[in-house]
Each structure stands twice: as C-alpha cells, then as structure tokens.
Amino acid sequence: LASLMNLMEKKLLEVKLGELPSWILMRDFTPSGIAGAFQRGYYRYYNKYVNVKKGSIAGLSMVLAAYVFLNYCRSYKELKHERLRKYH
Amino acid sequence: MNENLFTSFITPMMLGLPLVTLIILFPSLLFPSSNRLINNRLISLQQWALQLMSKQMMSIHNTKGQTWTLMLMSLILFIGSTNLLGLLPHSFTPTTQLSMNLGMAIPLWAGAVITGFRNKTKASLAHFLPQGTPTPLIPMLVIIETISLFIQPMALAVRLTANITAGHLLIHLIGGATLALTSISPTTALITFIILILLTILEFAVAMIQAYVFTLLVSLYLHDNT
C-alpha cells in the first residue's frame, strides 16, 4: 500500500501520532537489525562529536557522563538506603 | 556501613543477565580505530601515547620478543583504561576481581615460561641457579628459585587486585568520614576533604602505574625467556 511505503521511509520525528504503533511494529527487530541500529547510533555520535577537525573534550566527557548515569541507575537500589533521613 | 562498603565490589547483574560483560567491553568504545594517516584529535592522542609506550617497553626485546608487542600494548591499554574508568563515581572496576586478574596473569606468565622452556631449554633451566653460589647452598637455592618462579603469576594478579581494591575502599571510607564529619566539626571535615583530594590524585597515578607495572613485569618474564 502507498501508506505503508510512506511509513517505511519516515524517520521517527516525521511519523504522525496515529501511525506510531504501526511504525514501531514495522521496525527491524532481528539481531542483525538491532546490531545495525547500535552501529548507526554509534557512528552518528562519533561523526558528530569526535571525528571532527577540532574535537573537544566534550565528545569524550558526554560518553563518560552517560556511563556514570547508567551506573547510578544500576546501583540505585543500594544507594537508596544512604539518603539523609532521620529514620531509615 | 559494613555491608555498604563492599556492595560496590559485587559483580553487577541485572535481572540475572551478566551486565559485567558490557562493563568489561565498555573501554573498547573509547579507543576508535582508523585507517587514515591524519586522524581526529582523540585518535591522534591515543596513537601518540601508544607509540611512546611501545617504544619504551619493547625496545629491550629481540625480534622474537617483539612479536608480543600487540599483546602487551593491548594489555596496558586495557588495564589502564579499566582502572581509570573505575575512578568515576558509582562505576564498577573489573580489575578489583581476583578472578579476572588471575585470568590475565596466569596465561601470560605461562606463555612466557613455556616459550622459554621450548626454545631455550638450557638457559631457562639455568635461571633456577644464580651465578656464583657456593656449592653447599645449591639444593636450597634451587628450591627457593622454583618457589619464586611459581609465585610470579600469583603476585601479578594479587598485586593488581589489592592495589585497586584498597584504593577504592580508602576513597569510600574517607568520603564517608567527610560526610559524617560535616555536621560535627566543619574544620575536621575540611581536612578530611583535602585528604580525599590527595587520595584521588594518588588513585589516578596508581591506576596508570599498576597497568604499567603489570605489563612491565610480563615483558620482563618474556625477556628472560626469549
């Protein structure tokens, strides 16, 4: 169908809200599709922030900040007990 | 507080999935590869550092020993980056686990020793007896040298584990002490905070030095045996 073909080419921000479920279901969820998604994401970040003529420390520190944040999320369960409260 | 102190050292799992694999693989993201002659700043810096390290470390070896360059350079990069990443808040350092350090030390040491035994049997066996020992001492000295040979991989692994773990524990303890002291006596808290800063600088140095020492010792064992 013409609407399906249109859906294939749109990026996420161009998809209308009503078409969102069918857009999500249409994505490639095979292992190679997921690997491709990670690869495209990596190269998008790399080419925008690192692989430039005058790359700055921001390219690396954004990655490290995201790493710290993910580790915080991972250990939130234990960190919950260390809040400043009168009664734990 | 006792339980809290050691929870940062347990292997991270998430819903039974080994998250630790992702954490071990993460430093590889920070070292991009490139085929070009002139690269971006990140890669150029890393290439400069790598050339410096390989020249400094591999120049003492002969041709046969220099075939180990790739192994030793990736080793020092891995240990250095893993240790430095472990200094970020809340992160998990794989090199605090004895299992991983043993897994790095034993194969490398065994490879160097077995290479020596296969290719230069007489010279390898001669290492067991230093030159110029008085004859009555020989049996005892052979036993001592054998023990010192077999303790090398254990020492490599335990040295790395103990240094990094001790550093992390000290940071946790002194940080906790600083926090607890702010409500009691701000001056003491300030002193403790300065101690924390000095300790963090030390830990940065230790992270890199430990990587260097590990790799240097492996290369020394290699030098003996090629």
GROMACS .gro file of N, CA, C and O in nm, chain B residues 4-84:
model
  324
   92ASN      N    1   2.749  -0.180   5.323
   92ASN     CA    2   2.757  -0.080   5.217
   92ASN      C    3   2.895  -0.072   5.157
   92ASN      O    4   2.910  -0.046   5.040
   93LEU      N    5   2.997  -0.097   5.240
   93LEU     CA    6   3.133  -0.075   5.193
   93LEU      C    7   3.168  -0.170   5.081
   93LEU      O    8   3.240  -0.135   4.989
   94PHE      N    9   3.116  -0.293   5.088
   94PHE     CA   10   3.158  -0.391   4.990
   94PHE      C   11   3.057  -0.414   4.879
   94PHE      O   12   3.082  -0.495   4.791
   95THR      N   13   2.945  -0.344   4.882
   95THR     CA   14   2.848  -0.369   4.776
   95THR      C   15   2.897  -0.316   4.643
   95THR      O   16   2.851  -0.361   4.538
   96SER      N   17   2.993  -0.223   4.643
   96SER     CA   18   3.038  -0.174   4.514
   96SER      C   19   3.130  -0.273   4.445
   96SER      O   20   3.167  -0.253   4.330
   97PHE      N   21   3.165  -0.383   4.517
   97PHE     CA   22   3.258  -0.477   4.455
   97PHE      C   23   3.190  -0.603   4.406
   97PHE      O   24   3.256  -0.690   4.351
   98ILE      N   25   3.058  -0.615   4.427
   98ILE     CA   26   2.995  -0.738   4.378
   98ILE      C   27   2.973  -0.727   4.228
   98ILE      O   28   2.955  -0.619   4.174
   99THR      N   29   2.974  -0.843   4.163
   99THR     CA   30   2.961  -0.845   4.016
   99THR      C   31   2.825  -0.793   3.976
   99THR      O   32   2.724  -0.842   4.024
  100PRO      N   33   2.819  -0.696   3.889
  100PRO     CA   34   2.689  -0.640   3.853
  100PRO      C   35   2.609  -0.735   3.766
  100PRO      O   36   2.656  -0.778   3.661
  101MET      N   37   2.490  -0.768   3.811
  101MET     CA   38   2.398  -0.845   3.728
  101MET      C   39   2.269  -0.766   3.723
  101MET      O   40   2.236  -0.693   3.813
  102MET      N   41   2.196  -0.783   3.616
  102MET     CA   42   2.068  -0.714   3.607
  102MET      C   43   1.966  -0.817   3.565
  102MET      O   44   1.973  -0.869   3.454
  103LEU      N   45   1.874  -0.846   3.652
  103LEU     CA   46   1.771  -0.947   3.624
  103LEU      C   47   1.836  -1.079   3.582
  103LEU      O   48   1.788  -1.147   3.493
  104GLY      N   49   1.949  -1.110   3.646
  104GLY     CA   50   2.016  -1.236   3.611
  104GLY      C   51   2.100  -1.229   3.487
  104GLY      O   52   2.169  -1.324   3.452
  105LEU      N   53   2.101  -1.115   3.418
  105LEU     CA   54   2.185  -1.105   3.299
  105LEU      C   55   2.321  -1.050   3.338
  105LEU      O   56   2.330  -0.959   3.418
  106PRO      N   57   2.425  -1.104   3.279
  106PRO     CA   58   2.558  -1.056   3.316
  106PRO      C   59   2.585  -0.918   3.259
  106PRO      O   60   2.627  -0.904   3.145
  107LEU      N   61   2.560  -0.816   3.340
  107LEU     CA   62   2.591  -0.680   3.297
  107LEU      C   63   2.741  -0.656   3.295
  107LEU      O   64   2.789  -0.566   3.227
  108VAL      N   65   2.814  -0.742   3.370
  108VAL     CA   66   2.956  -0.719   3.385
  108VAL      C   67   3.027  -0.732   3.250
  108VAL      O   68   3.128  -0.666   3.226
  109THR      N   69   2.971  -0.814   3.158
  109THR     CA   70   3.033  -0.826   3.024
  109THR      C   71   3.032  -0.692   2.953
  109THR      O   72   3.133  -0.651   2.895
  110LEU      N   73   2.918  -0.622   2.963
  110LEU     CA   74   2.911  -0.491   2.898
  110LEU      C   75   3.010  -0.394   2.959
  110LEU      O   76   3.074  -0.316   2.889
  111ILE      N   77   3.025  -0.402   3.093
  111ILE     CA   78   3.115  -0.309   3.159
  111ILE      C   79   3.259  -0.338   3.120
  111ILE      O   80   3.339  -0.246   3.104
  112ILE      N   81   3.293  -0.467   3.104
  112ILE     CA   82   3.430  -0.500   3.065
  112ILE      C   83   3.455  -0.454   2.922
  112ILE      O   84   3.564  -0.409   2.888
  113LEU      N   85   3.351  -0.463   2.835
  113LEU     CA   86   3.370  -0.426   2.696
  113LEU      C   87   3.366  -0.276   2.674
  113LEU      O   88   3.405  -0.228   2.569
  114PHE      N   89   3.317  -0.199   2.775
  114PHE     CA   90   3.297  -0.057   2.752
  114PHE      C   91   3.422   0.020   2.714
  114PHE      O   92   3.415   0.106   2.626
  115PRO      N   93   3.541  -0.005   2.775
  115PRO     CA   94   3.657   0.077   2.736
  115PRO      C   95   3.692   0.066   2.589
  115PRO      O   96   3.756   0.157   2.535
  116SER      N   97   3.651  -0.041   2.523
  116SER     CA   98   3.685  -0.052   2.380
  116SER      C   99   3.614   0.055   2.299
  116SER      O  100   3.660   0.093   2.192
  117LEU      N  101   3.501   0.107   2.352
  117LEU     CA  102   3.431   0.215   2.282
  117LEU      C  103   3.512   0.342   2.277
  117LEU      O  104   3.496   0.425   2.188
  118LEU      N  105   3.604   0.356   2.378
  118LEU     CA  106   3.676   0.482   2.389
  118LEU      C  107   3.802   0.483   2.305
  118LEU      O  108   3.874   0.582   2.307
  119PHE      N  109   3.833   0.373   2.236
  119PHE     CA  110   3.952   0.367   2.153
  119PHE      C  111   3.914   0.337   2.010
  119PHE      O  112   3.923   0.224   1.965
  120PRO      N  113   3.869   0.438   1.935
  120PRO     CA  114   3.829   0.410   1.797
  120PRO      C  115   3.948   0.375   1.710
  120PRO      O  116   4.061   0.413   1.740
  121SER      N  117   3.922   0.302   1.604
  121SER     CA  118   4.030   0.267   1.511
  121SER      C  119   4.010   0.347   1.384
  121SER      O  120   3.899   0.391   1.354
  122SER      N  121   4.120   0.366   1.311
  122SER     CA  122   4.108   0.445   1.189
  122SER      C  123   4.215   0.402   1.091
  122SER      O  124   4.323   0.360   1.130
  123ASN      N  125   4.183   0.415   0.962
  123ASN     CA  126   4.279   0.375   0.860
  123ASN      C  127   4.351   0.493   0.800
  123ASN      O  128   4.433   0.476   0.711
  124ARG      N  129   4.317   0.615   0.847
  124ARG     CA  130   4.374   0.731   0.779
  124ARG      C  131   4.512   0.763   0.831
  124ARG      O  132   4.555   0.716   0.936
  125LEU      N  133   4.581   0.850   0.758
  125LEU     CA  134   4.712   0.896   0.801
  125LEU      C  135   4.697   1.004   0.907
  125LEU      O  136   4.762   1.002   1.010
  126ILE      N  137   4.610   1.101   0.881
  126ILE     CA  138   4.586   1.209   0.977
  126ILE      C  139   4.446   1.188   1.034
  126ILE      O  140   4.349   1.180   0.960
  127ASN      N  141   4.440   1.181   1.167
  127ASN     CA  142   4.311   1.148   1.230
  127ASN      C  143   4.262   1.263   1.314
  127ASN      O  144   4.327   1.366   1.327
  128ASN      N  145   4.145   1.237   1.375
  128ASN     CA  146   4.091   1.338   1.467
  128ASN      C  147   4.175   1.339   1.595
  128ASN      O  148   4.263   1.255   1.614
  129ARG      N  149   4.145   1.434   1.680
  129ARG     CA  150   4.232   1.457   1.795
  129ARG      C  151   4.238   1.339   1.889
  129ARG      O  152   4.344   1.305   1.941
  130LEU      N  153   4.123   1.275   1.910
  130LEU     CA  154   4.120   1.162   2.003
  130LEU      C  155   4.214   1.052   1.957
  130LEU      O  156   4.299   1.003   2.031
  131ILE      N  157   4.200   1.013   1.829
  131ILE     CA  158   4.282   0.903   1.778
  131ILE      C  159   4.428   0.944   1.773
  131ILE      O  160   4.517   0.863   1.803
  132SER      N  161   4.456   1.069   1.736
  132SER     CA  162   4.596   1.112   1.730
  132SER      C  163   4.661   1.105   1.866
  132SER      O  164   4.775   1.058   1.880
  133LEU      N  165   4.590   1.150   1.968
  133LEU     CA  166   4.644   1.143   2.104
  133LEU      C  167   4.672   1.000   2.144
  133LEU      O  168   4.778   0.967   2.200
  134GLN      N  169   4.577   0.911   2.113
  134GLN     CA  170   4.595   0.772   2.153
  134GLN      C  171   4.711   0.709   2.077
  134GLN      O  172   4.787   0.630   2.132
  135GLN      N  173   4.725   0.744   1.950
  135GLN     CA  174   4.835   0.687   1.872
  135GLN      C  175   4.969   0.736   1.924
  135GLN      O  176   5.066   0.659   1.933
  136TRP      N  177   4.975   0.863   1.962
  136TRP     CA  178   5.100   0.916   2.017
  136TRP      C  179   5.138   0.844   2.145
  136TRP      O  180   5.252   0.802   2.164
  137ALA      N  181   5.035   0.828   2.235
  137ALA     CA  182   5.062   0.761   2.362
  137ALA      C  183   5.105   0.616   2.340
  137ALA      O  184   5.197   0.566   2.404
  138LEU      N  185   5.040   0.551   2.244
  138LEU     CA  186   5.071   0.410   2.217
  138LEU      C  187   5.213   0.395   2.163
  138LEU      O  188   5.287   0.305   2.201
  139GLN      N  189   5.253   0.488   2.072
  139GLN     CA  190   5.388   0.481   2.019
  139GLN      C  191   5.491   0.502   2.129
  139GLN      O  192   5.593   0.432   2.137
  140LEU      N  193   5.463   0.599   2.217
  140LEU     CA  194   5.555   0.626   2.327
  140LEU      C  195   5.573   0.502   2.413
  140LEU      O  196   5.685   0.461   2.445
  141MET      N  197   5.457   0.439   2.447
  141MET     CA  198   5.465   0.323   2.536
  141MET      C  199   5.535   0.206   2.470
  141MET      O  200   5.616   0.138   2.532
  142SER      N  201   5.504   0.182   2.342
  142SER     CA  202   5.563   0.064   2.278
  142SER      C  203   5.711   0.082   2.259
  142SER      O  204   5.788  -0.011   2.276
  143LYS      N  205   5.755   0.206   2.227
  143LYS     CA  206   5.899   0.226   2.212
  143LYS      C  207   5.968   0.204   2.346
  143LYS      O  208   6.073   0.141   2.354
  144GLN      N  209   5.908   0.256   2.453
  144GLN     CA  210   5.973   0.247   2.582
  144GLN      C  211   5.977   0.104   2.632
  144GLN      O  212   6.073   0.063   2.696
  145MET      N  213   5.875   0.026   2.600
  145MET     CA  214   5.866  -0.104   2.661
  145MET      C  215   5.923  -0.216   2.576
  145MET      O  216   5.971  -0.314   2.628
  146MET      N  217   5.916  -0.203   2.446
  146MET     CA  218   5.954  -0.316   2.363
  146MET      C  219   6.095  -0.302   2.307
  146MET      O  220   6.140  -0.391   2.237
  147SER      N  221   6.166  -0.194   2.337
  147SER     CA  222   6.297  -0.177   2.276
  147SER      C  223   6.399  -0.274   2.333
  147SER      O  224   6.500  -0.302   2.271
  148ILE      N  225   6.372  -0.328   2.456
  148ILE     CA  226   6.471  -0.416   2.515
  148ILE      C  227   6.464  -0.557   2.458
  148ILE      O  228   6.552  -0.638   2.482
  149HIS      N  229   6.358  -0.586   2.384
  149HIS     CA  230   6.342  -0.724   2.339
  149HIS      C  231   6.408  -0.746   2.205
  149HIS      O  232   6.426  -0.655   2.126
  150ASN      N  233   6.441  -0.876   2.179
  150ASN     CA  234   6.489  -0.910   2.045
  150ASN      C  235   6.369  -0.932   1.955
  150ASN      O  236   6.254  -0.911   1.994
  151THR      N  237   6.397  -0.976   1.831
  151THR     CA  238   6.289  -0.989   1.733
  151THR      C  239   6.180  -1.082   1.781
  151THR      O  240   6.060  -1.056   1.764
  152LYS      N  241   6.222  -1.193   1.843
  152LYS     CA  242   6.122  -1.290   1.885
  152LYS      C  243   6.034  -1.232   1.996
  152LYS      O  244   5.914  -1.254   1.999
  153GLY      N  245   6.095  -1.156   2.086
  153GLY     CA  246   6.015  -1.098   2.193
  153GLY      C  247   5.923  -0.989   2.144
  153GLY      O  248   5.816  -0.966   2.198
  154GLN      N  249   5.964  -0.920   2.036
  154GLN     CA  250   5.882  -0.810   1.987
  154GLN      C  251   5.756  -0.856   1.918
  154GLN      O  252   5.668  -0.775   1.890
  155THR      N  253   5.743  -0.988   1.893
  155THR     CA  254   5.616  -1.035   1.839
  155THR      C  255   5.505  -1.022   1.942
  155THR      O  256   5.388  -1.032   1.910
  156TRP      N  257   5.544  -1.002   2.070
  156TRP     CA  258   5.444  -0.988   2.175
  156TRP      C  259   5.393  -0.844   2.190
  156TRP      O  260   5.317  -0.816   2.281
  157THR      N  261   5.438  -0.754   2.102
  157THR     CA  262   5.404  -0.613   2.120
  157THR      C  263   5.255  -0.589   2.126
  157THR      O  264   5.204  -0.520   2.214
  158LEU      N  265   5.182  -0.652   2.031
  158LEU     CA  266   5.038  -0.628   2.027
  158LEU      C  267   4.973  -0.669   2.158
  158LEU      O  268   4.891  -0.597   2.214
  159MET      N  269   5.013  -0.787   2.206
  159MET     CA  270   4.955  -0.838   2.330
  159MET      C  271   4.982  -0.743   2.446
  159MET      O  272   4.891  -0.707   2.522
  160LEU      N  273   5.108  -0.700   2.459
  160LEU     CA  274   5.142  -0.618   2.575
  160LEU      C  275   5.081  -0.480   2.566
  160LEU      O  276   5.037  -0.423   2.667
  161MET      N  277   5.074  -0.424   2.445
  161MET     CA  278   5.016  -0.291   2.433
  161MET      C  279   4.867  -0.294   2.461
  161MET      O  280   4.812  -0.206   2.528
  162SER      N  281   4.797  -0.397   2.411
  162SER     CA  282   4.654  -0.404   2.442
  162SER      C  283   4.633  -0.431   2.590
  162SER      O  284   4.536  -0.381   2.649
  163LEU      N  285   4.726  -0.505   2.652
  163LEU     CA  286   4.715  -0.530   2.795
  163LEU      C  287   4.725  -0.400   2.874
  163LEU      O  288   4.641  -0.373   2.962
  164ILE      N  289   4.826  -0.319   2.843
  164ILE     CA  290   4.842  -0.197   2.921
  164ILE      C  291   4.727  -0.100   2.895
  164ILE      O  292   4.679  -0.033   2.986
  165LEU      N  293   4.678  -0.097   2.771
  165LEU     CA  294   4.563  -0.010   2.744
  165LEU      C  295   4.441  -0.056   2.820
  165LEU      O  296   4.368   0.025   2.878
  166PHE      N  297   4.419  -0.188   2.822
  166PHE     CA  298   4.300  -0.240   2.888
  166PHE      C  299   4.306  -0.213   3.037
  166PHE      O  300   4.211  -0.160   3.095
  167ILE      N  301   4.419  -0.249   3.102
  167ILE     CA  302   4.426  -0.231   3.246
  167ILE      C  303   4.420  -0.083   3.281
  167ILE      O  304   4.350  -0.042   3.374
  168GLY      N  305   4.494   0.001   3.205
  168GLY     CA  306   4.493   0.144   3.234
  168GLY      C  307   4.355   0.205   3.221
  168GLY      O  308   4.307   0.276   3.310
  169SER      N  309   4.286   0.175   3.110
  169SER     CA  310   4.155   0.236   3.090
  169SER      C  311   4.055   0.182   3.190
  169SER      O  312   3.970   0.257   3.241
  170THR      N  313   4.060   0.052   3.221
  170THR     CA  314   3.965  -0.003   3.318
  170THR      C  315   3.986   0.059   3.455
  170THR      O  316   3.888   0.096   3.522
  171ASN      N  317   4.113   0.073   3.497
  171ASN     CA  318   4.137   0.134   3.627
  171ASN      C  319   4.093   0.278   3.632
  171ASN      O  320   4.033   0.324   3.730
  172LEU      N  321   4.121   0.353   3.524
  172LEU     CA  322   4.083   0.494   3.525
  172LEU      C  323   3.932   0.511   3.523
  172LEU      O  324   3.877   0.599   3.590
   0.00000   0.00000   0.00000
